[in-house]
XYZ file of C-alpha atoms in Angstrom:
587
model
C 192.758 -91.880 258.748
C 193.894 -90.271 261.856
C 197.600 -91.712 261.721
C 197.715 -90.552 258.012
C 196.741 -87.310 259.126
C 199.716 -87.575 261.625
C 201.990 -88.901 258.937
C 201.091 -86.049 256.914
C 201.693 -83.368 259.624
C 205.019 -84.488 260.946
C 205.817 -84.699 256.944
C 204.719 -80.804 257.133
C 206.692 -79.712 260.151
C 209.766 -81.141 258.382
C 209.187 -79.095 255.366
C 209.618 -76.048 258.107
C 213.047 -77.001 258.963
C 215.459 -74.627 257.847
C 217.995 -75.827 254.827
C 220.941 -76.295 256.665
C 218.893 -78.921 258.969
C 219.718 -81.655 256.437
C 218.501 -84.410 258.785
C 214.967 -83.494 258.162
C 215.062 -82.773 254.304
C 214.575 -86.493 253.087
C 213.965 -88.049 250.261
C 210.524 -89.871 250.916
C 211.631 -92.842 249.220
C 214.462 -93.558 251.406
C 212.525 -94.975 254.002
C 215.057 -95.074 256.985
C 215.944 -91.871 256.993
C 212.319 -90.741 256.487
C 211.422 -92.505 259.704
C 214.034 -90.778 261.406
C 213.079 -87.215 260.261
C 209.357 -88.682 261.781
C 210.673 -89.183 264.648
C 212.206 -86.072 265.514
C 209.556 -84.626 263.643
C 206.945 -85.962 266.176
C 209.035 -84.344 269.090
C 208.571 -81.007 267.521
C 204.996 -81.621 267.088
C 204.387 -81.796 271.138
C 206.877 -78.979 271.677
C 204.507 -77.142 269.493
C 201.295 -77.891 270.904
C 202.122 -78.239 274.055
C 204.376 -75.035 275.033
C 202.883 -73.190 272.485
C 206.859 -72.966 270.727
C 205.839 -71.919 267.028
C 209.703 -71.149 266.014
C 211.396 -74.776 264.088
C 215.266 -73.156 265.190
C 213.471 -72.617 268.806
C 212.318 -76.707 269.114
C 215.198 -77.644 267.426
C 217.323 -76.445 270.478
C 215.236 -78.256 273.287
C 215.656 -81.407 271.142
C 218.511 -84.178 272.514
C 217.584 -87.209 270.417
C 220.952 -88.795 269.870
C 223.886 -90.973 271.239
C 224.492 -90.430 274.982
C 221.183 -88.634 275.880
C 220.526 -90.642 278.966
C 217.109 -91.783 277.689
C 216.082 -88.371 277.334
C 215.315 -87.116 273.556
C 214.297 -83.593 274.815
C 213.422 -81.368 277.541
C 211.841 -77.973 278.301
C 212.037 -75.877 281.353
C 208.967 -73.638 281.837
C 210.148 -70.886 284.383
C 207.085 -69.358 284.698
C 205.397 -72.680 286.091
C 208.894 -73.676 287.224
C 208.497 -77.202 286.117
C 210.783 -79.569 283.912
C 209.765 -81.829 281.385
C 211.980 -84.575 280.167
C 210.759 -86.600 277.014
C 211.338 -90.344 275.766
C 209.319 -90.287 272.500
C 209.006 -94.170 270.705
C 207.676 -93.391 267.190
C 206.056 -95.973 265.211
C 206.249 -96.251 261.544
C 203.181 -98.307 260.786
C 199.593 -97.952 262.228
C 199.597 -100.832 263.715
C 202.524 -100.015 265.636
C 201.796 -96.833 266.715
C 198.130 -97.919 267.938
C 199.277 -100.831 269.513
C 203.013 -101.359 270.076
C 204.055 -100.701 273.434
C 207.049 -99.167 275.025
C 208.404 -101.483 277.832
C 210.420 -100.856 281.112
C 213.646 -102.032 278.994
C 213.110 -98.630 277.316
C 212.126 -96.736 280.374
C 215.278 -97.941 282.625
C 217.779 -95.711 280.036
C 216.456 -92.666 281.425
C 218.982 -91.178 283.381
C 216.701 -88.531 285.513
C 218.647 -87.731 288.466
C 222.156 -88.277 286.904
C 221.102 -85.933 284.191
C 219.666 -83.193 287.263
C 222.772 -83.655 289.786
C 224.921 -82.892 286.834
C 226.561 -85.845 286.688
C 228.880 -85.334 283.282
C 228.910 -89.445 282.332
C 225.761 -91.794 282.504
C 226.075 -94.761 284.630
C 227.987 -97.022 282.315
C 230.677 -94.212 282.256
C 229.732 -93.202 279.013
C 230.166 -89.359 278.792
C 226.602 -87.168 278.206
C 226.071 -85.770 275.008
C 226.508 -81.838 274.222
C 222.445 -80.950 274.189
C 222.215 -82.917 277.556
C 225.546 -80.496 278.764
C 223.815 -77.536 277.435
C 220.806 -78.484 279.733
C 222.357 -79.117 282.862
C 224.318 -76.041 282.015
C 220.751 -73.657 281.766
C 219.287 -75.927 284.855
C 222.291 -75.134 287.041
C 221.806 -71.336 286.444
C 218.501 -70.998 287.858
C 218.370 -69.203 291.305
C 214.926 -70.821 292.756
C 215.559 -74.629 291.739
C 214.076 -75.883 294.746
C 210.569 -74.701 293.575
C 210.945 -76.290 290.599
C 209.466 -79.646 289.695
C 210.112 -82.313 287.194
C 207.933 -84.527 284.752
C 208.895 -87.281 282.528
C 206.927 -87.212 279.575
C 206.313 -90.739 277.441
C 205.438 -90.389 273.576
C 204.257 -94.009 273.048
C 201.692 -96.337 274.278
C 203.147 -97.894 277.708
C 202.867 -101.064 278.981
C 200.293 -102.082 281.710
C 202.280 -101.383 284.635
C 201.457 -100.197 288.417
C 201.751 -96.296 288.922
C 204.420 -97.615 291.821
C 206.320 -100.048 289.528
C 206.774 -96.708 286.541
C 207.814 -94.203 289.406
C 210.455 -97.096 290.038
C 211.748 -97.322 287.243
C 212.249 -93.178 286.192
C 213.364 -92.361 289.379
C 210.509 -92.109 291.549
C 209.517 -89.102 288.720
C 206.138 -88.256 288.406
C 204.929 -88.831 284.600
C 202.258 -88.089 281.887
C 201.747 -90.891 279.125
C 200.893 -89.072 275.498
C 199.852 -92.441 274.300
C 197.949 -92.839 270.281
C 194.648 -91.708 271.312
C 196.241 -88.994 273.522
C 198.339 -88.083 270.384
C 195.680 -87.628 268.161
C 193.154 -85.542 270.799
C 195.425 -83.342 272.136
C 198.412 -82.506 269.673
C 196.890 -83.801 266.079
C 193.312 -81.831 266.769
C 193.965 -78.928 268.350
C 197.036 -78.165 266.047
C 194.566 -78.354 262.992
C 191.601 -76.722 264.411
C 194.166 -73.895 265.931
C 193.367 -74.136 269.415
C 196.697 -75.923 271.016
C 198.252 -72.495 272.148
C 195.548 -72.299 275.042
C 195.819 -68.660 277.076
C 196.253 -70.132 280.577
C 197.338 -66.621 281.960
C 197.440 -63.357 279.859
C 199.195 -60.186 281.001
C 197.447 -56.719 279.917
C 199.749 -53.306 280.159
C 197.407 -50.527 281.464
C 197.691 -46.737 281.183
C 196.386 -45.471 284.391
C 196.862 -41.390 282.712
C 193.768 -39.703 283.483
C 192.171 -42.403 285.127
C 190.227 -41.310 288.603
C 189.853 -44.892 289.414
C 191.328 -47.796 287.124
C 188.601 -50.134 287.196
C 184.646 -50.820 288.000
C 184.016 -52.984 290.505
C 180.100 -54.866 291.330
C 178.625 -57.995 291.406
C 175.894 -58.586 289.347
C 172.862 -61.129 289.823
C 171.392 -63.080 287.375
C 168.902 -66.217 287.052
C 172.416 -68.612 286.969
C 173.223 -66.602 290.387
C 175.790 -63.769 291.523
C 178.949 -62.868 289.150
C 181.814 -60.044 290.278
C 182.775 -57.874 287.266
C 185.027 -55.562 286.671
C 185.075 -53.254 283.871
C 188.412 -51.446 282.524
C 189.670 -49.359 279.413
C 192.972 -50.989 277.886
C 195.123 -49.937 275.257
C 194.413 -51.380 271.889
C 197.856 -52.819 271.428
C 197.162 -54.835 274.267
C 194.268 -56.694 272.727
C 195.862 -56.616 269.023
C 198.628 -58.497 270.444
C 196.825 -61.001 272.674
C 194.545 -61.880 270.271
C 197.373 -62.416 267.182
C 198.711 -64.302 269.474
C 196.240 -66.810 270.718
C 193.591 -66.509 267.849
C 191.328 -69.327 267.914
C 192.702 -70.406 271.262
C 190.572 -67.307 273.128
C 187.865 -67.924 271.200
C 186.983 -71.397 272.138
C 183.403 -70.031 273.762
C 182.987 -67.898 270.592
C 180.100 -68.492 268.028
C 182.763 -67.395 265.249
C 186.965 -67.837 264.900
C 189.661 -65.996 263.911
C 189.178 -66.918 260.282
C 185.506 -66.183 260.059
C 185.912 -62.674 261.580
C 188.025 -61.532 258.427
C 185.162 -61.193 255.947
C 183.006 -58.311 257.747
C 181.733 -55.234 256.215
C 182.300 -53.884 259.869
C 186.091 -54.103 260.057
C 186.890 -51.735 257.832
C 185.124 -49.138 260.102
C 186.374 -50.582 263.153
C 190.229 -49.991 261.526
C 189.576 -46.604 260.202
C 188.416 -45.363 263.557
C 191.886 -46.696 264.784
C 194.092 -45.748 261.968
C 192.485 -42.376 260.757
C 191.837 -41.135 264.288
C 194.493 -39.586 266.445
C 192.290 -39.248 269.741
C 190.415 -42.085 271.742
C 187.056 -41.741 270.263
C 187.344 -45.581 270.114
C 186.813 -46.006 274.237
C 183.318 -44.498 273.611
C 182.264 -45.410 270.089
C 183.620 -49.247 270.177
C 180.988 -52.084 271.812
C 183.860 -53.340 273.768
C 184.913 -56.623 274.641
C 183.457 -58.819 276.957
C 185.857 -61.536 278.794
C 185.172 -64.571 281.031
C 187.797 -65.655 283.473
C 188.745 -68.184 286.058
C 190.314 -64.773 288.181
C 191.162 -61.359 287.724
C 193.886 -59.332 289.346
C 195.312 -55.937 288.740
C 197.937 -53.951 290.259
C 198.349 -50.354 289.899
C 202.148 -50.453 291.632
C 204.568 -51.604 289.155
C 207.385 -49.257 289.764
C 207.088 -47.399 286.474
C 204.617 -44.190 286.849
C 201.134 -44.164 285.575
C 201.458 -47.971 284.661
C 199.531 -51.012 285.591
C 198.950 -54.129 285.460
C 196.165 -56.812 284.970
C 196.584 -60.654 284.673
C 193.633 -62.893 283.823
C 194.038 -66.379 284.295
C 192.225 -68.525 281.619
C 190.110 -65.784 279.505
C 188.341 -66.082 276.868
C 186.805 -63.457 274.579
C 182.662 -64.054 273.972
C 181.846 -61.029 272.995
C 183.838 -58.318 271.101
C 185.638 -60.689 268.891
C 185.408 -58.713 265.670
C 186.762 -55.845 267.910
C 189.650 -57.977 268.874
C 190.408 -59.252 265.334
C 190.723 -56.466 263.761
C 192.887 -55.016 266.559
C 195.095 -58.114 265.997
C 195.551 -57.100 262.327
C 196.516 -53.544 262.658
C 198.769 -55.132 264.893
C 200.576 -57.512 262.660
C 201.079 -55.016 259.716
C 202.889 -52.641 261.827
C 206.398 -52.942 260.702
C 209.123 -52.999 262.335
C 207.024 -52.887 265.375
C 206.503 -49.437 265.352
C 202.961 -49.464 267.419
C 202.739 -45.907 267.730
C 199.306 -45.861 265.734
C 197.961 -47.315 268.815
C 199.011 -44.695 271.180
C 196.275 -43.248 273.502
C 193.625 -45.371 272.218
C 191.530 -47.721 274.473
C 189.074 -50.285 274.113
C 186.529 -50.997 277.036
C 186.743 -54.651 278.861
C 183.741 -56.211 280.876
C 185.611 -59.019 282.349
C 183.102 -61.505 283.951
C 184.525 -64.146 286.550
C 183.703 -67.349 287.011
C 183.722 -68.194 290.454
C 182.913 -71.779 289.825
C 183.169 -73.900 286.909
C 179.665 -74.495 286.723
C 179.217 -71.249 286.345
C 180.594 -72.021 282.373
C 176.730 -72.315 280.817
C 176.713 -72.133 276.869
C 173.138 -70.687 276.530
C 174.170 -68.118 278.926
C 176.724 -67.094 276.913
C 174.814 -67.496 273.829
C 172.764 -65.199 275.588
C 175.280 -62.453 276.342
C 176.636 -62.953 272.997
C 172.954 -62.168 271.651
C 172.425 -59.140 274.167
C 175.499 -57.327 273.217
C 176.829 -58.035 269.893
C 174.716 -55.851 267.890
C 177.598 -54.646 264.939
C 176.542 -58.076 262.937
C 174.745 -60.553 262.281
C 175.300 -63.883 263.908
C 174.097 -66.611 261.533
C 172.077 -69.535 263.509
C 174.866 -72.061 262.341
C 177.288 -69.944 264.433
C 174.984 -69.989 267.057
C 174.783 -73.478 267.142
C 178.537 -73.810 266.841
C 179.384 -74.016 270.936
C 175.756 -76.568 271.641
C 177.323 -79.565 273.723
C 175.623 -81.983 270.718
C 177.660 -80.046 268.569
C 180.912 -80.423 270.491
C 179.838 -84.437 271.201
C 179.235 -85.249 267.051
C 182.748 -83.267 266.382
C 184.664 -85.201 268.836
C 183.294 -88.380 267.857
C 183.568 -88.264 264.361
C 187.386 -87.410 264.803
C 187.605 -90.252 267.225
C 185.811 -92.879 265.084
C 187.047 -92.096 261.340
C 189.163 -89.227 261.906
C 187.494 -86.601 259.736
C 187.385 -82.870 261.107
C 183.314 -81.766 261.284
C 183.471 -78.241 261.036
C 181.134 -77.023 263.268
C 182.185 -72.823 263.096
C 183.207 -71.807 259.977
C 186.828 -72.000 259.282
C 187.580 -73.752 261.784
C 190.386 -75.572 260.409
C 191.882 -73.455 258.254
C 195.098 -73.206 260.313
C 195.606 -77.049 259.353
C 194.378 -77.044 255.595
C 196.499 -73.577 255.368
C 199.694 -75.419 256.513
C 198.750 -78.842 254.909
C 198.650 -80.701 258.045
C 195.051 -82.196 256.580
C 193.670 -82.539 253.657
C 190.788 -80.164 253.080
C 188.476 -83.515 251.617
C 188.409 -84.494 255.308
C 186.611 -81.545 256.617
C 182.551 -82.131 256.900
C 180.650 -79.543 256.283
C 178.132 -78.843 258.815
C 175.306 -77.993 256.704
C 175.564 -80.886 254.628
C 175.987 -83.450 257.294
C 172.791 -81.311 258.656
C 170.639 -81.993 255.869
C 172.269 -86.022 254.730
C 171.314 -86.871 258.224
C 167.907 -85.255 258.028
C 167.440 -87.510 254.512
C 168.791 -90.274 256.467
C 165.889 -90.047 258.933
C 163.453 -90.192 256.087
C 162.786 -86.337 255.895
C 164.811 -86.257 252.098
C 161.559 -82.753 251.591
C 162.867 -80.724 254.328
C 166.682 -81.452 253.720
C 166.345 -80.523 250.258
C 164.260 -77.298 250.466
C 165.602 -75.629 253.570
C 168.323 -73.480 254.420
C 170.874 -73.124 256.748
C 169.291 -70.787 258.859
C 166.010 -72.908 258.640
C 167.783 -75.641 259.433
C 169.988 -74.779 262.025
C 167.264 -72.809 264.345
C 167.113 -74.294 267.749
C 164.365 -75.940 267.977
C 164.791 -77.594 264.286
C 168.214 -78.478 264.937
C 167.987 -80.101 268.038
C 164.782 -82.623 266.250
C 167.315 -83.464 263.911
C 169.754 -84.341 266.098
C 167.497 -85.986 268.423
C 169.428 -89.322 267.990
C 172.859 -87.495 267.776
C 174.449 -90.366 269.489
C 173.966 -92.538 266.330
C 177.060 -91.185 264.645
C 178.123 -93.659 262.997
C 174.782 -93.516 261.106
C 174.800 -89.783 261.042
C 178.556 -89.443 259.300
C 177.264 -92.894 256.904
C 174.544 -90.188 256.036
C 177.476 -87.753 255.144
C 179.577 -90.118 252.588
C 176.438 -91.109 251.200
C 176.120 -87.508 249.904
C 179.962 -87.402 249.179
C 179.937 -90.231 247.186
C 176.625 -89.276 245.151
C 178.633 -86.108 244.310
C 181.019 -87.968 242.807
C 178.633 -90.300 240.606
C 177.288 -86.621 239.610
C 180.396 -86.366 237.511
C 180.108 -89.455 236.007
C 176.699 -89.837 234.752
C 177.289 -93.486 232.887
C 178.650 -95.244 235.803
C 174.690 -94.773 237.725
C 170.831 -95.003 236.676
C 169.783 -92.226 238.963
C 169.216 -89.914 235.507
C 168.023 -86.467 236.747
C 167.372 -87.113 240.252
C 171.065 -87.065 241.057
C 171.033 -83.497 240.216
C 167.504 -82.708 242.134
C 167.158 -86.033 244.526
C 170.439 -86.261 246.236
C 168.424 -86.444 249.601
C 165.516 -88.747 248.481
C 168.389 -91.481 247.563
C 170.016 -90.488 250.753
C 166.200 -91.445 252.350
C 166.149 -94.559 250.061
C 169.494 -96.144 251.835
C 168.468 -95.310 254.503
C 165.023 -96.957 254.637
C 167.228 -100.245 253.292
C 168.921 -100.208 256.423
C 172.019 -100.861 257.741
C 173.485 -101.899 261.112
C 176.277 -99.693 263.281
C 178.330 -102.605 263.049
C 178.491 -102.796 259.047
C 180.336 -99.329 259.139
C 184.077 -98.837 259.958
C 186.075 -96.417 258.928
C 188.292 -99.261 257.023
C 185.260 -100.234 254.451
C 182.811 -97.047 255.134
C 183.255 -95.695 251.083
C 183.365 -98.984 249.576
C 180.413 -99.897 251.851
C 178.514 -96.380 250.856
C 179.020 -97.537 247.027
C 177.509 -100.879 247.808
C 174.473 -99.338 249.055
C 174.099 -96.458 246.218
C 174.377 -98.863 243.766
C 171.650 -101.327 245.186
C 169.312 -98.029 245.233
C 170.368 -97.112 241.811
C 169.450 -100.832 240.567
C 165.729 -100.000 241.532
C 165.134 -96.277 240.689
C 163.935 -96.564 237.356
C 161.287 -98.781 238.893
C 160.898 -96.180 241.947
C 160.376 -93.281 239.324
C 157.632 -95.385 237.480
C 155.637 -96.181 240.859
C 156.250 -92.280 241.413
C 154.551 -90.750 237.750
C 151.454 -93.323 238.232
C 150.546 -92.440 241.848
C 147.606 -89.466 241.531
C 148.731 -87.374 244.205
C 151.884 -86.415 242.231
C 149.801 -85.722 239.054
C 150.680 -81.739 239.998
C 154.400 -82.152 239.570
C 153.727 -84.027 235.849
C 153.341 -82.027 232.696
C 152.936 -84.031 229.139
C 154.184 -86.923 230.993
C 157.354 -85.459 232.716
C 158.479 -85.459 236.201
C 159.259 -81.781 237.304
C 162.058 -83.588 240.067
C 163.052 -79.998 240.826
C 159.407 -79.648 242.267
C 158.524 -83.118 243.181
C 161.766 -83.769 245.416
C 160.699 -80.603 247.656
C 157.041 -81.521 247.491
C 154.455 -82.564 250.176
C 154.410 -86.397 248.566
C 158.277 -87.079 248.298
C 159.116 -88.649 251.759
C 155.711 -90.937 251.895
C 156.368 -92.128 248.440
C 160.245 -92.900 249.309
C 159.079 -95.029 252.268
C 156.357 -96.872 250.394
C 158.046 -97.886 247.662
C 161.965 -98.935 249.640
C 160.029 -100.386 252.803
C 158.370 -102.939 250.459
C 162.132 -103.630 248.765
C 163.606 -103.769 252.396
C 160.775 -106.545 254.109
């Protein structure tokens, strides 16, 4: 699923080339050149994620792929970290391949790397570089500080099993990062669906020091996780509208919401008025404020420009203040032609916390910040949930082990449903994988009659998910419930009769009690195996449904000889009778 999902997004990104880029508008059926629009396609795709380069004309440019490239098919040269990255990507056409087939040193040995950097205009067999390797040594040999620059040769493909020593042989003595399949589809494939690949490793904030006695508050502050500095500062609004429609999800990560779930607030539209019908800074004192974590904080008040400063956080994120910050961000996109005078003169407050040690990153800490301060709405206990570390563990290994996308804040992958990178059928629903897993465990009363919020409170999400490590079982649990949704629709092709509309969980329960071993589920046969098991439980319901109408302790949920299922399948007696009657079927 996950190299579909690749397939599918490199398909996408060459959809974004412009028209006159003919070499990526293929006809799908002409294989060859298909592959080859995949290819460069798949270049693009870490030039994306990985320097955060969202223009197609921009990538295009960086891109050498082609005759006389000295083993390089692209490069990028990141002045602000003053390191070079040269890229030999070996796309594979079939799963197999791409999972498996590795790139040897025959490949390796073409790269050219110091030829290429001394400016050297031919490769070693005499052949003359190509144009885009020209135009590179061109912009390299401009740079004034080159000797604090270093390089990086960066390998799309799997790599054979060679010694650290024997690579750096081979590419020059270079030092090297290896993107290989699972590598691929962790750190470009998820994060460019889920929106998070554009990560804020430094952010620079423009401050108006007008009227400001002192620029910032400086203290430490002790709490029962030990001693934090803060600083607290007013910044203009632009600054966070542009940050934030910048980096959306990305400075969020530590957020119980994301960018998309902020949009649909009764809230906003006061927040924006009080920006966009007010010409003073009544914001600074009305507005919450924003509250910031950091790996270091720095601010300058000398700049050489009068009454302006500077502040540069290295690694923020917001965790408080979001819906502050996202509707900032859209007053800031629907200025046209960037005409940000609305913002003039208006400030929003910042309580920048820093983290003076990585341990110092505790999610129920935040949680309880977030829960202290954030009094303008409701946070729903799903979204408080959303940053738990058994939350983060079942998301990553469901992607890892079938490739599906468990949507554990809401929206979450919007950005890659929105731009057709996945297919919105592979997004779980937390809620329902919640409650099929609750079935699962033979609790089919609970996960029918509760709601989110009942569910998702601490202390009864964290029985549930007790035995989170089972995922396998857990996400069987999920396409259980899928696939019983789909028999819904087709009432002939089952013998569930009304309990598919009322008893989803119970059958969930009855599979369940069956059994079935982690090794009978892979994501090759999981569907075909989940239809298997629904229609051994549907072979024995009528049966199950008799037992059920003749035990006495259901006699409340029968009237003139009917089962009230809408009752009975939320009832005190459901999960006891479930286990009787399938525990007998299973021994």
């Amino acid at each position: 699923m996950k190299y579909e999902t690749l397939l599918n997004t490199l398909d996408q990104i060459c959809g974004e080339a412009p028209d006159n880029l003919i070499s990526y508008k293929v006809d799908k059926a002409d294989l060859d050149l298909l592959n080859q629009a995949r290819s460069k396609a798949f270049i693009h795709l870490f030039l994306k994620v990985k320097f955060g380069m969202t223009s197609f004309v921009e990538r295009q440019d960086f891109i050498t792929e082609g005759t006389q490239d000295g083993g390089v098919d692209a490069y990028y040269i990141d002045r602000e970290n003053k390191k070079i990255s040269l890229i030999q990507s070996k796309f594979r056409t079939t799963k197999n391949n791409f999972e498996k087939k590795k790139i040897t040193a025959n490949d390796l040995v073409s790269m050219e790397i110091q030829r290429i950097l001394k400016g050297e205009k031919e490769d070693s067999r005499g052949n003359e570089f190509s144009s885009k390797i020209k135009k590179f040594q061109t912009e390299w040999s401009k740079i004034s500080d080159q000797a604090y620059y270093k390089y990086c040769v960066i390998i799309l493909g799997n790599l054979e099993n060679y010694t650290d020593e024997q690579i750096k042989r081979i590419i020059d003595n270079s030092d090297y990062e290896v993107f290989d399949f699972s590598r691929t589809y962790k750190e470009l494939i998820f994060p460019l669906c889920s929106g998070t690949y554009y990560d804020p490793k430094e952010i620079k904030i423009t401050i108006d020091l007008v009227n400001k006695e002192q620029s910032t508050l400086k203290q430490k502050i002790s709490t029962n996780l030990g001693e934090f500095p803060i600083r607290v500062i007013f910044v203009p609004t632009k600054e966070i509208g542009r940050i934030m429609s910048k980096y959306k999800n990305s400075i969020l990560k530590y957020n119980p919401r994301n960018y998309l779930s902020l949009s649909n607030n009764k809230v906003n539209r006061k927040i924006m008025e009080s920006i966009t019908k007010n010409n003073a800074n009544d914001f600074a004192i009305y507005n919450n404020g924003i509250t910031i974590i950091t790996d270091s904080f720095e601010l300058t008040e000398t700049t050489g420009t009068k009454d302006v400063g500077q502040v540069i956080m290295l690694n923020p994120q917001i965790i408080n203040g979001g819906q502050t910050a996202y509707v900032l961000s859209r007053i800031y996109e629907e200025q046209k032609e960037e005409d940000y005078s609305i913002f003039d003169g208006k400030e929003v407050m910042l309580k920048v916390m820093i983290l003076t040690n990585k341990t110092d990153l505790n999610i129920e800490f935040i949680e309880q910040i977030s829960n202290a301060t954030n009094q303008q709405t409701r946070v729903e206990e799903a979204d408080r949930r959303s940053n738990d570390k058994i939350q983060i563990a079942i998301e990553s290994a469901i992607f890892d082990m079938f490739g599906y996308f468990y949507e554990r804040k809401r929206g979450e992958f919007f950005n890659g449903i929105e731009r057709k990178y996945i297919d919105k059928k592979l997004v779980i629903n937390r809620f329902d994988l919640l409650k099929a897993y609750l079935a699962w465990q033979g609790d089919a009363a609970n996960a029918r009659r509760s709601g989110t919020d009942a569910m998702f409170k601490e202390k009864r999400f964290k029985e549930i998910m007790k035995k989170y490590a089972d995922v396998k079982k857990m996400f069987f649990a999920y396409k259980l419930l899928v696939n019983i949704e789909l028999l819904e629709k087709n009432p002939e092709s089952h013998k569930f009769g009304a309990s598919m509309k009322y008893g989803k969980m119970g059958i969930i329960s009855a599979v369940g009690i069956l059994g079935i071993s982690d090794e009978d589920i892979s994501v090759e046969n999981i569907d075909d195996l989940a239809k298997q098991k629904l229609n051994d439980v549907s072979s024995m319901w009528q049966d199950f449904m008799g037992y059920v109408t003749k035990k006495s302790e259901n006699s409340s949920y029968i009237s003139e000889n009917i089962l009230d299922q809408d009752v009975y399948y939320k009832g005190s007696t459901v999960n006891a009778d479930i286990k009787s009657f399938f525990q007998k079927k299973h021994t």
